[in-house]
Protein backbone atom coordinates (compact mmCIF):
# COMPACT_ATOMS: atom_id res chain seq x y z
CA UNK A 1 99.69 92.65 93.85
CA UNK A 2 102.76 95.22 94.19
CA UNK A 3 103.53 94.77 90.80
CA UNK A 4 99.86 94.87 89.56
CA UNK A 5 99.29 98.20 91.02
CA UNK A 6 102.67 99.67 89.60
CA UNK A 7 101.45 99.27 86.75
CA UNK A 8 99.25 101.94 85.26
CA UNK A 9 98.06 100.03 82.36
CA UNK A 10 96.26 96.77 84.11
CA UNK A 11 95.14 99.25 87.00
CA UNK A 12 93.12 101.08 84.52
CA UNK A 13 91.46 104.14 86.22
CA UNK A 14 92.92 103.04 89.16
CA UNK A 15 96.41 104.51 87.70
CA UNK A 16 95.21 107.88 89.07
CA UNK A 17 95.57 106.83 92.66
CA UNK A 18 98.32 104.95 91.84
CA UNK A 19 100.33 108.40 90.30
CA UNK A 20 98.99 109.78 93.21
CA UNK A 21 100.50 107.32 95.60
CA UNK A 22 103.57 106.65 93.21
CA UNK A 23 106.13 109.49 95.73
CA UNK A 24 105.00 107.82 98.68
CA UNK A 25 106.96 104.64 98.73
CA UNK A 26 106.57 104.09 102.63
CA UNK A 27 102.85 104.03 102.54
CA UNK A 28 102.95 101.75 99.04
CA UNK A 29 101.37 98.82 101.18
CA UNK A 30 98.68 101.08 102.63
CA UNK A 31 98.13 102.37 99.04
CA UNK A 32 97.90 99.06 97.96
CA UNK A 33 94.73 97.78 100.39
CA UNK A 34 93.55 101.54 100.01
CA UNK A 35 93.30 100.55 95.64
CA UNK A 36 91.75 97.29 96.88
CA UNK A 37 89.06 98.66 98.86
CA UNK A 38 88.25 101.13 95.82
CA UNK A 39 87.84 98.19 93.10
């Protein structure tokens, strides 16, 4: 789901955390079940 949640335009509203996650590249995996959790 990497991919999914890079981009803005599937995520939807879910961009925003995604922009806001986008210059932390270490915690991309944590962002990625924190994005889950929120949908």
């Amino acid at each position: 789901t990497g991919k999914s949640v890079a981009d803005p335009n599937k995520t939807g509203k879910s961009s925003r955390n995604v922009v806001r996650f986008h210059p932390v590249l270490p915690e991309k995996f944590e962002a990625n079940k924190f994005l889950e959790l929120m949908v």
